[in-house]
Short mmCIF file of C-alpha atoms (C1' of nucleotides) in Angstrom, two decimals:
data_model
loop_
_atom_site.label_atom_id
_atom_site.label_comp_id
_atom_site.label_asym_id
_atom_site.label_seq_id
_atom_site.Cartn_x
_atom_site.Cartn_y
_atom_site.Cartn_z
CA MET U 1306 9.43 93.47 18.12
CA ARG U 1307 7.10 91.81 20.29
CA TYR U 1308 5.45 89.53 18.10
CA LYS U 1309 8.97 87.77 16.73
CA GLU U 1310 10.06 87.17 20.51
CA ILE U 1311 6.53 85.07 20.57
CA ALA U 1312 6.73 83.31 17.79
CA GLY U 1313 10.39 82.07 17.77
CA ASP U 1314 9.06 81.02 22.06
CA VAL U 1315 5.87 79.70 20.67
CA GLN U 1316 8.03 77.62 17.94
CA ARG U 1317 10.34 76.41 20.24
CA ARG U 1318 7.34 75.29 23.09
CA VAL U 1319 6.17 73.24 19.64
CA GLU U 1320 9.62 71.88 18.49
CA ALA U 1321 9.94 70.86 22.49
CA GLY U 1322 6.98 68.60 21.79
CA GLU U 1323 5.55 70.67 24.29
CA PHE U 1324 2.29 70.73 22.24
CA ALA U 1325 2.09 67.34 20.57
CA ALA U 1326 1.91 66.84 17.41
CA GLY U 1327 -2.24 67.15 16.10
CA ARG U 1328 -2.90 69.06 18.56
CA LEU U 1329 -4.56 72.08 19.92
CA LEU U 1330 -2.20 75.27 21.16
CA PRO U 1331 -3.76 76.89 23.21
CA SER U 1332 -6.37 79.74 22.33
CA GLU U 1333 -5.31 82.75 21.44
CA ALA U 1334 -6.74 83.99 23.92
CA GLU U 1335 -5.16 82.79 26.84
CA LEU U 1336 -1.78 82.65 24.93
CA ALA U 1337 -2.61 86.40 25.60
CA ARG U 1338 -2.97 86.09 28.93
CA ALA U 1339 -0.07 83.86 28.93
CA TYR U 1340 2.68 86.01 27.27
CA ASP U 1341 0.68 89.57 28.84
CA ALA U 1342 0.36 90.99 25.21
CA SER U 1343 -2.85 91.46 22.84
CA ARG U 1344 -5.07 89.09 20.34
CA VAL U 1345 -3.03 91.47 17.62
CA THR U 1346 0.25 90.26 18.36
CA ILE U 1347 -0.35 86.80 19.39
CA ARG U 1348 -2.24 86.86 16.19
CA LYS U 1349 0.66 88.41 13.74
CA ALA U 1350 2.68 85.34 15.44
CA LEU U 1351 0.89 82.33 14.88
CA GLU U 1352 -0.02 83.94 11.01
CA GLU U 1353 4.04 83.97 11.16
CA LEU U 1354 4.25 80.15 12.38
CA ARG U 1355 1.61 79.47 9.86
CA HIS U 1356 3.28 81.22 7.27
CA ASP U 1357 6.29 77.99 7.35
CA GLY U 1358 3.86 75.61 7.62
CA LEU U 1359 4.52 74.85 11.74
CA VAL U 1360 0.49 74.72 13.31
CA ASP U 1361 -2.41 75.97 10.95
CA ALA U 1362 -5.64 77.31 12.46
CA ARG U 1363 -9.28 76.68 11.18
CA GLN U 1364 -11.61 79.02 12.27
CA GLY U 1365 -13.84 78.32 15.94
CA PHE U 1366 -12.03 75.70 15.58
CA GLY U 1367 -8.36 76.18 16.47
CA TRP U 1368 -5.18 76.83 16.67
CA PHE U 1369 -3.20 72.52 16.09
CA VAL U 1370 0.40 71.67 15.54
CA ALA U 1371 0.56 71.41 11.63
CA ALA U 1372 3.11 67.89 10.63
CA ASP U 1373 4.74 66.19 13.67
CA PRO U 1374 8.44 67.79 13.24
CA VAL U 1375 9.78 64.71 15.52
CA ARG U 1376 8.62 62.43 12.51
CA GLN U 1377 9.59 64.47 9.63
CA THR U 1378 13.23 63.76 9.98
CA LEU U 1379 11.62 59.84 10.89
CA GLY U 1380 9.84 59.55 7.61
CA ARG U 1381 9.91 57.56 4.96
CA LEU U 1382 13.02 56.82 3.94
CA GLY U 1383 14.18 55.70 0.84
CA THR U 1384 17.04 52.90 0.23
CA ILE U 1385 20.31 53.88 1.98
CA GLU U 1386 22.10 55.47 -0.61
CA ALA U 1387 19.51 58.33 -1.44
CA GLN U 1388 19.66 58.67 1.87
CA LEU U 1389 22.78 58.93 1.61
CA GLU U 1390 23.26 60.88 -1.49
CA ALA U 1391 21.04 63.20 0.07
CA THR U 1392 23.29 64.36 2.79
CA GLY U 1393 25.89 64.88 0.57
CA ALA U 1394 27.69 61.76 1.75
CA VAL U 1395 29.44 59.29 -1.06
CA ALA U 1396 28.08 56.44 -1.62
CA GLU U 1397 30.22 53.47 -3.01
CA ARG U 1398 30.31 49.49 -2.78
CA ARG U 1399 33.74 47.76 -2.63
CA ILE U 1400 33.71 43.78 -3.56
CA LEU U 1401 35.61 41.60 -1.69
CA ASP U 1402 34.58 38.34 -3.43
CA PHE U 1403 32.70 36.67 -5.95
CA GLY U 1404 32.05 33.49 -6.49
CA PHE U 1405 30.66 30.07 -6.65
CA VAL U 1406 30.54 28.57 -2.91
CA LYS U 1407 29.23 24.92 -2.23
CA ALA U 1408 26.02 26.76 -0.32
CA PRO U 1409 25.59 26.62 3.58
CA ARG U 1410 22.67 25.20 5.77
CA ARG U 1411 20.92 27.70 6.51
CA VAL U 1412 20.90 29.44 2.35
CA ARG U 1413 20.52 25.44 1.01
CA LEU U 1414 17.22 25.10 3.22
CA HIS U 1415 15.47 28.86 1.97
CA LEU U 1416 17.74 28.14 -2.43
CA GLY U 1417 17.66 25.02 -2.67
CA ASP U 1418 20.48 24.66 -4.65
CA ASP U 1419 23.82 23.31 -3.69
CA GLN U 1420 25.71 25.45 -5.36
CA VAL U 1421 25.46 28.91 -5.03
CA LEU U 1422 26.73 32.32 -5.65
CA ARG U 1423 28.22 33.96 -2.96
CA VAL U 1424 28.95 37.81 -3.71
CA ARG U 1425 30.74 39.15 -0.29
CA ARG U 1426 31.60 43.31 -0.19
CA ILE U 1427 31.97 46.47 1.97
CA ASN U 1428 29.39 49.03 1.50
CA LEU U 1429 30.78 52.61 2.34
CA ALA U 1430 30.00 56.07 3.08
CA ASP U 1431 31.54 59.25 2.29
CA ASN U 1432 35.13 56.56 2.25
CA GLU U 1433 33.96 55.30 6.15
CA PRO U 1434 32.71 51.65 5.42
CA PHE U 1435 28.86 50.74 7.28
CA ALA U 1436 28.45 47.10 6.63
CA ARG U 1437 29.53 43.89 6.00
CA VAL U 1438 27.21 42.15 3.39
CA THR U 1439 27.62 39.01 2.17
CA VAL U 1440 24.72 38.01 -0.91
CA TRP U 1441 24.22 34.15 -1.50
CA VAL U 1442 22.47 33.09 -5.37
CA PRO U 1443 21.07 30.38 -6.76
CA GLU U 1444 23.14 28.73 -10.18
CA ARG U 1445 20.58 29.95 -12.06
CA PHE U 1446 20.49 33.65 -11.61
CA GLY U 1447 24.34 33.85 -10.53
CA ARG U 1448 25.50 32.21 -14.02
CA VAL U 1449 24.51 35.48 -15.72
CA LEU U 1450 25.66 38.26 -13.16
CA SER U 1451 29.19 38.94 -13.88
CA ARG U 1452 31.52 40.90 -11.41
CA ASP U 1453 31.40 44.44 -12.84
CA ALA U 1454 27.67 43.98 -13.03
CA VAL U 1455 27.57 43.23 -9.86
CA SER U 1456 29.89 46.30 -8.12
CA ALA U 1457 27.61 48.45 -10.38
CA GLN U 1458 24.51 47.93 -10.34
CA PRO U 1459 21.60 47.04 -7.29
CA PHE U 1460 21.36 42.79 -7.57
CA TYR U 1461 17.23 43.43 -7.23
CA GLU U 1462 17.42 45.33 -10.73
CA LEU U 1463 19.73 42.26 -12.40
CA LEU U 1464 17.97 38.95 -10.84
CA PRO U 1465 14.55 38.36 -13.59
CA VAL U 1466 12.11 38.15 -12.21
CA ALA U 1467 9.09 40.35 -9.56
CA LEU U 1468 10.81 40.46 -6.64
CA GLY U 1469 7.46 39.84 -3.93
CA GLY U 1470 8.95 40.90 -0.34
CA ALA U 1471 11.52 39.51 2.06
CA THR U 1472 11.45 38.37 5.47
CA GLN U 1473 14.28 39.66 7.78
CA THR U 1474 15.64 38.80 10.70
CA ILE U 1475 17.51 41.23 13.49
CA GLY U 1476 19.95 40.72 15.72
CA ALA U 1477 22.45 41.80 17.73
CA ALA U 1478 26.52 40.67 17.88
CA ALA U 1479 29.89 41.18 18.45
CA ALA U 1480 32.07 41.22 15.89
CA SER U 1481 33.91 38.82 14.74
CA ALA U 1482 37.82 39.69 14.35
CA GLU U 1483 38.00 39.69 10.17
CA ASP U 1484 34.27 41.56 10.66
CA ALA U 1485 36.25 43.85 12.76
CA GLU U 1486 39.04 44.67 10.92
CA LEU U 1487 36.77 45.32 7.92
CA LEU U 1488 34.62 47.63 9.09
CA ALA U 1489 37.00 50.23 11.85
CA ILE U 1490 35.69 48.99 14.50
CA PRO U 1491 36.94 46.98 17.06
CA VAL U 1492 36.55 43.45 17.79
CA GLY U 1493 33.63 42.45 20.02
CA SER U 1494 32.34 45.82 19.56
CA PRO U 1495 28.19 45.27 19.67
CA VAL U 1496 26.53 45.12 15.54
CA LEU U 1497 23.76 44.61 14.17
CA ARG U 1498 23.58 41.37 12.42
CA CYS U 1499 20.76 41.29 9.27
CA GLU U 1500 19.75 37.99 7.80
CA ARG U 1501 16.93 38.40 4.96
CA VAL U 1502 14.81 35.90 2.88
CA THR U 1503 14.13 37.89 -0.38
CA HIS U 1504 11.31 36.47 -2.48
CA ASP U 1505 10.12 36.95 -5.90
CA THR U 1506 5.71 38.01 -6.09
CA GLU U 1507 5.31 34.15 -5.81
CA ARG U 1508 6.90 33.81 -2.33
CA GLN U 1509 10.28 31.91 -4.01
CA PRO U 1510 13.01 32.61 -2.49
CA VAL U 1511 15.58 33.99 -4.99
CA LEU U 1512 18.03 35.89 -2.82
CA VAL U 1513 19.88 35.03 0.71
CA SER U 1514 21.92 37.69 2.30
CA GLU U 1515 23.62 38.57 5.57
CA HIS U 1516 24.14 42.33 6.64
CA VAL U 1517 26.88 43.54 9.82
CA PHE U 1518 26.86 46.48 10.24
CA PRO U 1519 28.03 48.92 13.76
CA ALA U 1520 26.40 48.86 16.46
CA HIS U 1521 27.16 52.47 16.25
CA ARG U 1522 26.72 53.22 12.93
CA SER U 1523 23.12 51.88 12.39
CA GLU U 1524 19.38 51.87 13.87
CA PHE U 1525 16.70 49.93 11.94
CA VAL U 1526 13.40 51.61 12.27
CA VAL U 1527 10.89 49.55 11.85
CA GLU U 1528 5.97 50.86 11.51
CA LEU U 1529 4.05 48.34 13.44
CA PRO U 1530 1.06 50.13 10.86
CA ASN U 1531 -1.87 48.38 13.40
CA VAL U 1532 -1.03 47.02 16.83
CA GLU U 1533 -3.42 44.30 17.45
CA VAL U 1534 -0.03 42.55 18.15
CA ASP U 1535 1.21 45.11 20.62
CA ASP U 1536 1.16 45.20 23.76
CA ALA U 1537 3.91 46.95 25.39
CA SER U 1538 3.90 45.23 28.16
CA ILE U 1539 5.77 42.81 26.67
CA ALA U 1540 8.68 43.33 23.92
CA PRO U 1541 8.53 44.45 20.91
CA SER U 1542 6.04 42.77 18.87
CA GLY U 1543 8.02 40.53 15.89
CA LEU U 1544 10.70 39.52 18.47
CA ARG U 1545 12.38 35.98 18.97
CA LEU U 1546 13.33 34.43 21.27
CA VAL U 1547 16.20 31.67 19.69
CA ASP U 1548 16.12 28.28 21.60
CA MET Q 585 -12.67 67.07 21.42
CA ARG Q 586 -14.41 64.69 23.71
CA TYR Q 587 -16.05 62.86 21.15
CA LYS Q 588 -13.00 61.89 20.34
CA GLU Q 589 -11.69 60.80 23.49
CA ILE Q 590 -15.10 58.58 23.29
CA ALA Q 591 -14.15 56.83 20.29
CA GLY Q 592 -11.18 56.27 21.33
CA ASP Q 593 -12.28 54.34 24.60
CA VAL Q 594 -15.22 52.13 23.40
CA GLN Q 595 -12.84 50.84 20.69
CA ARG Q 596 -10.49 50.19 23.31
CA ARG Q 597 -13.45 47.99 25.30
CA VAL Q 598 -14.74 47.19 22.02
CA GLU Q 599 -11.14 45.29 21.33
CA ALA Q 600 -10.34 44.46 24.62
CA GLY Q 601 -14.10 42.29 24.42
CA GLU Q 602 -15.58 43.57 26.14
CA PHE Q 603 -18.36 43.93 24.32
CA ALA Q 604 -18.35 40.38 22.47
CA ALA Q 605 -18.66 40.19 18.85
CA GLY Q 606 -22.32 40.33 17.65
CA ARG Q 607 -23.61 41.93 21.12
CA LEU Q 608 -24.98 44.99 22.14
CA LEU Q 609 -23.15 48.01 23.07
CA PRO Q 610 -24.82 49.92 26.08
CA SER Q 611 -27.49 52.33 24.47
CA GLU Q 612 -26.75 56.35 23.37
CA ALA Q 613 -28.83 56.95 26.68
CA GLU Q 614 -27.18 55.09 28.81
CA LEU Q 615 -23.23 55.40 27.42
CA ALA Q 616 -24.32 58.91 27.33
CA ARG Q 617 -24.91 59.20 30.99
CA ALA Q 618 -22.00 56.92 32.04
CA TYR Q 619 -19.83 59.22 29.79
CA ASP Q 620 -21.65 62.07 31.65
CA ALA Q 621 -22.03 63.96 27.97
CA SER Q 622 -25.27 64.25 25.28
CA ARG Q 623 -26.35 62.01 22.81
CA VAL Q 624 -25.15 64.06 20.30
CA THR Q 625 -21.38 63.99 21.69
CA ILE Q 626 -21.98 60.10 21.48
CA ARG Q 627 -23.49 59.15 18.86
CA LYS Q 628 -20.83 61.27 17.23
CA ALA Q 629 -17.75 59.09 18.19
CA LEU Q 630 -19.63 56.11 17.43
CA GLU Q 631 -20.27 56.94 14.41
CA GLU Q 632 -17.02 57.77 13.89
CA LEU Q 633 -16.25 53.86 14.68
CA ARG Q 634 -19.20 52.37 12.95
CA HIS Q 635 -16.77 54.79 10.07
CA ASP Q 636 -14.17 52.61 10.70
CA GLY Q 637 -16.07 49.11 10.12
CA LEU Q 638 -15.47 48.55 14.08
CA VAL Q 639 -18.99 48.98 15.37
CA ASP Q 640 -22.36 48.86 13.37
CA ALA Q 641 -26.04 49.70 13.90
CA ARG Q 642 -29.89 49.57 12.68
CA GLN Q 643 -32.74 52.27 13.94
CA GLY Q 644 -34.56 50.82 16.38
CA PHE Q 645 -32.18 47.54 17.74
CA GLY Q 646 -28.71 49.57 19.53
CA TRP Q 647 -25.84 49.22 18.61
CA PHE Q 648 -23.23 46.30 17.98
CA VAL Q 649 -20.02 44.87 17.51
CA ALA Q 650 -19.69 44.62 13.71
CA ALA Q 651 -19.39 40.76 12.64
CA ASP Q 652 -15.75 41.04 12.11
CA PRO Q 653 -14.43 44.11 13.91
CA VAL Q 654 -11.30 44.37 12.35
CA ARG Q 655 -9.87 41.64 14.53
CA GLN Q 656 -6.79 41.80 12.50
CA THR Q 657 -4.11 39.44 12.11
CA LEU Q 658 -3.18 38.45 15.48
CA GLY Q 659 -2.14 35.22 13.14
CA ARG Q 660 1.03 35.38 12.00
CA LEU Q 661 2.72 35.80 16.37
CA GLY Q 662 1.16 35.72 18.88
CA THR Q 663 2.76 38.71 21.71
CA ILE Q 664 5.88 36.67 23.39
CA GLU Q 665 3.77 35.81 25.97
CA ALA Q 666 1.80 33.69 24.03
CA GLN Q 667 4.34 32.38 22.44
CA LEU Q 668 6.59 31.52 24.88
CA GLU Q 669 3.12 30.32 27.12
CA ALA Q 670 2.84 27.60 23.67
CA THR Q 671 6.51 26.60 24.51
CA GLY Q 672 5.69 25.90 28.01
CA ALA Q 673 7.65 28.32 29.03
CA VAL Q 674 6.64 30.34 32.28
CA ALA Q 675 6.30 33.87 31.62
CA GLU Q 676 6.36 36.16 34.56
CA ARG Q 677 7.15 40.53 34.85
CA ARG Q 678 9.20 41.80 38.05
CA ILE Q 679 8.98 45.55 38.60
CA LEU Q 680 12.26 47.38 39.80
CA ASP Q 681 10.68 50.43 39.99
CA PHE Q 682 7.38 52.40 39.70
CA GLY Q 683 7.36 56.43 40.03
CA PHE Q 684 7.06 59.50 38.42
CA VAL Q 685 10.23 61.21 37.01
CA LYS Q 686 11.28 64.90 34.84
CA ALA Q 687 10.74 63.33 31.74
CA PRO Q 688 13.83 62.95 29.85
CA ARG Q 689 14.12 64.36 26.11
CA ARG Q 690 13.89 61.81 23.91
CA VAL Q 691 10.47 61.32 25.92
CA ARG Q 692 9.70 64.63 26.46
CA LEU Q 693 10.28 65.13 22.23
CA HIS Q 694 6.91 62.44 22.00
CA LEU Q 695 4.78 63.31 24.44
CA GLY Q 696 4.90 66.79 25.33
CA ASP Q 697 4.43 66.10 29.31
CA ASP Q 698 7.76 67.34 31.61
CA GLN Q 699 6.88 64.54 34.29
CA VAL Q 700 5.96 61.35 33.17
CA LEU Q 701 5.85 57.71 34.93
CA ARG Q 702 8.37 55.31 34.62
CA VAL Q 703 8.31 52.31 35.27
CA ARG Q 704 11.61 49.75 34.97
CA ARG Q 705 11.01 45.95 35.04
CA ILE Q 706 11.87 42.82 34.07
CA ASN Q 707 11.12 39.98 31.19
CA LEU Q 708 11.40 36.09 32.19
CA ALA Q 709 11.10 32.96 31.23
CA ASP Q 710 11.47 30.02 32.83
CA ASN Q 711 12.73 32.73 35.17
CA GLU Q 712 15.45 32.97 33.09
CA PRO Q 713 15.68 37.70 31.94
CA PHE Q 714 15.43 38.06 28.48
CA ALA Q 715 14.30 41.28 28.43
CA ARG Q 716 14.50 44.82 30.49
CA VAL Q 717 12.50 46.83 29.97
CA THR Q 718 11.07 50.63 30.63
CA VAL Q 719 8.57 52.49 29.93
CA TRP Q 720 7.01 56.07 30.92
CA VAL Q 721 3.81 56.99 30.29
CA PRO Q 722 2.58 60.26 30.43
CA GLU Q 723 0.84 61.96 33.66
CA ARG Q 724 -2.87 62.15 32.14
CA PHE Q 725 -2.51 58.15 32.12
CA GLY Q 726 -0.11 57.17 34.12
CA ARG Q 727 -2.56 58.95 37.17
CA VAL Q 728 -4.51 56.12 36.87
CA LEU Q 729 -1.80 53.03 37.04
CA SER Q 730 -1.41 51.22 39.85
CA ARG Q 731 1.90 49.22 40.42
CA ASP Q 732 -0.22 46.26 40.94
CA ALA Q 733 -2.56 46.22 38.10
CA VAL Q 734 0.85 47.50 35.56
CA SER Q 735 2.68 43.95 37.01
CA ALA Q 736 -1.16 42.44 36.53
CA GLN Q 737 -1.71 43.54 33.41
CA PRO Q 738 -0.09 44.36 29.58
CA PHE Q 739 0.12 48.50 29.04
CA TYR Q 740 -2.66 48.15 26.21
CA GLU Q 741 -4.72 46.97 28.52
CA LEU Q 742 -4.66 49.54 31.10
CA LEU Q 743 -4.44 52.50 29.12
CA PRO Q 744 -8.04 54.67 28.22
CA VAL Q 745 -6.96 54.37 24.66
CA ALA Q 746 -7.08 52.36 21.26
CA LEU Q 747 -3.76 51.80 20.03
CA GLY Q 748 -3.55 52.77 16.76
CA GLY Q 749 0.31 51.77 16.44
CA ALA Q 750 4.16 52.09 17.14
CA THR Q 751 7.38 53.18 15.11
CA GLN Q 752 10.30 50.95 16.71
CA THR Q 753 13.86 51.66 16.73
CA ILE Q 754 15.97 48.57 16.50
CA GLY Q 755 20.01 48.98 17.31
CA ALA Q 756 22.01 47.15 18.86
CA ALA Q 757 24.58 48.15 21.97
CA ALA Q 758 27.11 46.50 24.62
CA ALA Q 759 25.63 46.15 27.96
CA SER Q 760 26.06 48.23 30.59
CA ALA Q 761 27.15 47.49 34.37
CA GLU Q 762 23.22 47.69 35.46
CA ASP Q 763 21.72 45.64 32.09
CA ALA Q 764 24.66 42.75 32.46
CA GLU Q 765 23.20 42.12 35.85
CA LEU Q 766 19.87 42.20 35.27
CA LEU Q 767 20.15 40.23 31.83
CA ALA Q 768 22.81 38.00 34.33
CA ILE Q 769 25.01 38.31 30.99
CA PRO Q 770 28.45 39.21 30.93
CA VAL Q 771 29.51 43.71 30.94
CA GLY Q 772 29.84 44.71 27.10
CA SER Q 773 28.60 41.91 25.30
CA PRO Q 774 26.06 42.20 22.94
CA VAL Q 775 22.77 43.13 23.71
CA LEU Q 776 20.16 44.74 21.38
CA ARG Q 777 18.68 47.69 22.32
CA CYS Q 778 15.21 48.82 20.47
CA GLU Q 779 12.69 52.24 21.44
CA ARG Q 780 9.52 52.22 21.12
CA VAL Q 781 6.91 55.08 20.47
CA THR Q 782 3.26 53.31 20.04
CA HIS Q 783 0.79 55.71 19.52
CA ASP Q 784 -3.31 55.80 19.39
CA THR Q 785 -5.21 55.44 16.77
CA GLU Q 786 -5.48 59.41 16.05
CA ARG Q 787 -1.00 58.92 15.86
CA GLN Q 788 -0.77 60.76 19.48
CA PRO Q 789 2.27 59.36 21.20
CA VAL Q 790 0.89 57.73 24.53
CA LEU Q 791 3.89 55.41 25.65
CA VAL Q 792 7.70 55.02 25.12
CA SER Q 793 9.62 52.67 26.26
CA GLU Q 794 13.20 51.08 25.76
CA HIS Q 795 13.08 47.39 25.23
CA VAL Q 796 16.88 45.67 25.95
CA PHE Q 797 17.36 41.83 25.23
CA PRO Q 798 20.48 40.43 25.09
CA ALA Q 799 21.43 39.76 21.88
CA HIS Q 800 21.96 35.24 22.54
CA ARG Q 801 18.33 35.60 22.75
CA SER Q 802 16.69 36.59 20.98
CA GLU Q 803 16.13 38.87 17.12
CA PHE Q 804 13.24 40.61 15.57
CA VAL Q 805 11.59 38.83 11.88
CA VAL Q 806 10.42 41.50 10.66
CA GLU Q 807 7.90 41.06 7.17
CA LEU Q 808 8.51 43.73 4.34
CA PRO Q 809 5.48 42.58 2.53
CA ASN Q 810 5.93 45.02 -0.61
CA VAL Q 811 9.08 45.53 -1.74
CA GLU Q 812 9.73 48.70 -3.74
CA VAL Q 813 12.10 50.00 -0.92
CA ASP Q 814 13.76 46.95 -0.83
CA ASP Q 815 17.19 47.00 -2.70
CA ALA Q 816 19.12 44.26 -2.21
CA SER Q 817 21.98 45.61 -3.50
CA ILE Q 818 22.72 48.15 -0.07
CA ALA Q 819 20.72 47.05 2.68
CA PRO Q 820 18.13 45.85 4.21
CA SER Q 821 14.94 48.82 4.23
CA GLY Q 822 15.11 50.55 7.58
CA LEU Q 823 18.40 51.42 7.94
CA ARG Q 824 19.26 54.45 9.07
CA LEU Q 825 22.24 55.58 10.22
CA VAL Q 826 22.83 57.78 13.02
CA ASP Q 827 25.47 60.64 13.21
"C1'" DA L 1300 4.69 99.80 11.41
"C1'" DG L 1301 4.12 97.83 16.09
"C1'" DT L 1302 0.58 97.70 19.30
"C1'" DG L 1303 -3.15 97.50 22.58
"C1'" DA L 1304 -8.75 97.55 23.19
"C1'" DT L 1305 -12.36 96.06 21.24
"C1'" DA L 1306 -16.59 94.90 18.72
"C1'" DC L 1307 -18.73 91.84 15.22
"C1'" DA L 1308 -18.63 88.15 11.66
"C1'" DA L 1309 -18.64 83.57 11.51
"C1'" DG L 1310 -17.11 78.16 12.41
"C1'" DT L 1311 -16.61 74.28 16.04
"C1'" DA L 1312 -18.35 71.47 19.74
"C1'" DT L 1313 -21.47 70.15 23.15
"C1'" DA L 1314 -26.32 70.16 25.23
"C1'" DA L 1315 -30.18 69.98 25.35
"C1'" DT L 1316 -35.05 69.02 23.36
"C1'" DA L 1317 -38.37 67.13 20.49
"C1'" DC L 1318 -40.58 63.72 17.32
"C1'" DA L 1319 -39.78 60.29 14.67
"C1'" DA L 1320 -39.64 55.99 12.98
"C1'" DG L 1321 -37.64 50.35 14.08
"C1'" DT L 1322 -37.58 47.03 17.07
"C1'" DG L 1323 -38.92 43.68 20.35
"C1'" DT L 1324 -42.18 41.18 24.24
"C1'" DG L 1325 -45.93 40.88 26.84
"C1'" DC L 1326 -50.63 40.76 27.48
"C1'" DG L 1327 -55.09 40.36 26.11
"C1'" DA L 1328 -58.29 38.65 22.05
"C1'" DA L 1329 -59.84 35.23 18.43
"C1'" DT J 583 -51.68 28.00 20.44
"C1'" DT J 584 -52.25 32.63 18.07
"C1'" DC J 585 -52.58 36.81 16.11
"C1'" DG J 586 -52.60 42.35 16.86
"C1'" DC J 587 -51.94 45.78 19.46
"C1'" DA J 588 -50.37 48.00 23.03
"C1'" DC J 589 -46.27 49.59 25.15
"C1'" DA J 590 -40.71 50.23 26.39
"C1'" DC J 591 -37.07 51.87 24.23
"C1'" DT J 592 -34.02 52.08 20.23
"C1'" DT J 593 -31.28 54.29 17.35
"C1'" DG J 594 -32.75 58.93 12.97
"C1'" DT J 595 -33.13 63.24 12.07
"C1'" DA J 596 -34.09 68.29 12.78
"C1'" DT J 597 -33.99 72.36 15.68
"C1'" DT J 598 -32.49 75.57 19.38
"C1'" DA J 599 -28.97 77.00 22.67
"C1'" DT J 600 -24.20 78.24 24.13
"C1'" DA J 601 -20.74 78.50 25.01
"C1'" DC J 602 -15.50 79.26 23.27
"C1'" DT J 603 -12.45 79.61 19.24
"C1'" DT J 604 -10.66 81.81 14.78
"C1'" DG J 605 -11.58 85.77 11.82
"C1'" DT J 606 -11.37 90.65 10.46
"C1'" DA J 607 -12.26 95.32 11.02
"C1'" DT J 608 -10.77 99.40 13.44
"C1'" DC J 609 -9.75 103.36 16.66
"C1'" DA J 610 -6.44 105.42 19.71
"C1'" DC J 611 -1.66 105.83 20.82
"C1'" DT J 612 3.74 105.53 20.59
#
DNA sequence: AGTGATACAAGTATAATACAAGTGTGCGAA
DNA sequence: TTCGCACACTTGTATTATACTTGTATCACT
């Protein structure tokens, strides 16, 4: 059963990235020489991989890797919740506190309001905390929100406006004593700190939130679609030096 | 697939401004001689670029750079260097080492090559280090790069392909002993760690790089234009839980 | 059934060539 | 000066040839 061996080996090589995605594999003739097998056997192996969707071929063109196996895993990811559920984990939101407060300076700068609803909570996956989140909502929206509603539904479903996008700032920091306890990590260990301003379709800010993630459990994936800005030489685009 | 290579190279040259907007490109015959390809192949490459709106041609006149060569919004945030220079700071790249190495596993997964050029360097602003960068380049590109070239120009100007985008992963970590010394920060203090895979217009990975920034000096700004995925309730989009 | 060897059909990319048709330039004639 | 035209050079298009690829079939051997 030589063709199964060969199929396995080629599959391994494809998945190891030896043949980059979308690019050509060696021709059947070359593979036949390399594996010291006949073209019939090589074809049988390749056709098995084609059936699995790993590679494909066009007559007169050649064999190529069908889809980037690496990219597939990073692929488009839905919400964190959906991703968690896909893996069978149980997502939970635990509200720490809920009430109106005087807006911190940077929140007031965005929302304008002086009084805002502040909701602090912990997000858990499979009973393990993976984020500490604080959300500030303008008073006019906050008045109609209840603690129960907030714990049951995402904010974006509760707000009476259509959301148009967001700007988020990602930084690193050392875990504060409080965050460390809430997230069950050592004080001072690295965390990802993300501040987000969500705005409606008119680009009016409607939500300010801060998210803190333990570094060992989370990372961001950002797609930079058109590279105009891209200069691998300097720094990832979007980076900003502060102070 | 010679014509795709040529298309990529011409695109790069156009975007690098080698042929000013509205000016003529070399004639098909000249290009054929320069690339040592037939006119058919050159035309196929140019027609691909025409289809993308980058260039156009008139019979009897020649090929020219299209009116607006899709010079997309470089506006938002220029390169870090430009930003630094705008504030009067002096940007500098200091090369730590430059040479061919066996590709680490995750680099090989993306680039396919086993032997890659690795360039490590420190980026400084006003003599203060703000990033430690490692870049891995496939052997076929690395062979034509010199240490001097790399220190003088950004990679994206040196690679003979047109870049099409990138995927970057942002995480937090504690500074290793070496990074701490290079960046002049305490060992174990939080750093932003960014891994980027830059690909060409065919979505073929051409560059893998790792960027480490001291947390106190840097943060990422990400625009989330359309919110579909956005759930302020859960987590910033693009977040991924690891392990 | 699996494998090898061979042959041929059909598709693809490229090269070489030819010719039609449009554009710009320079020169000579009016 | 200005018009007209040949000339060189350009892209647009087509044809032919070649080398290489996959697709498919056949026959033989174990």
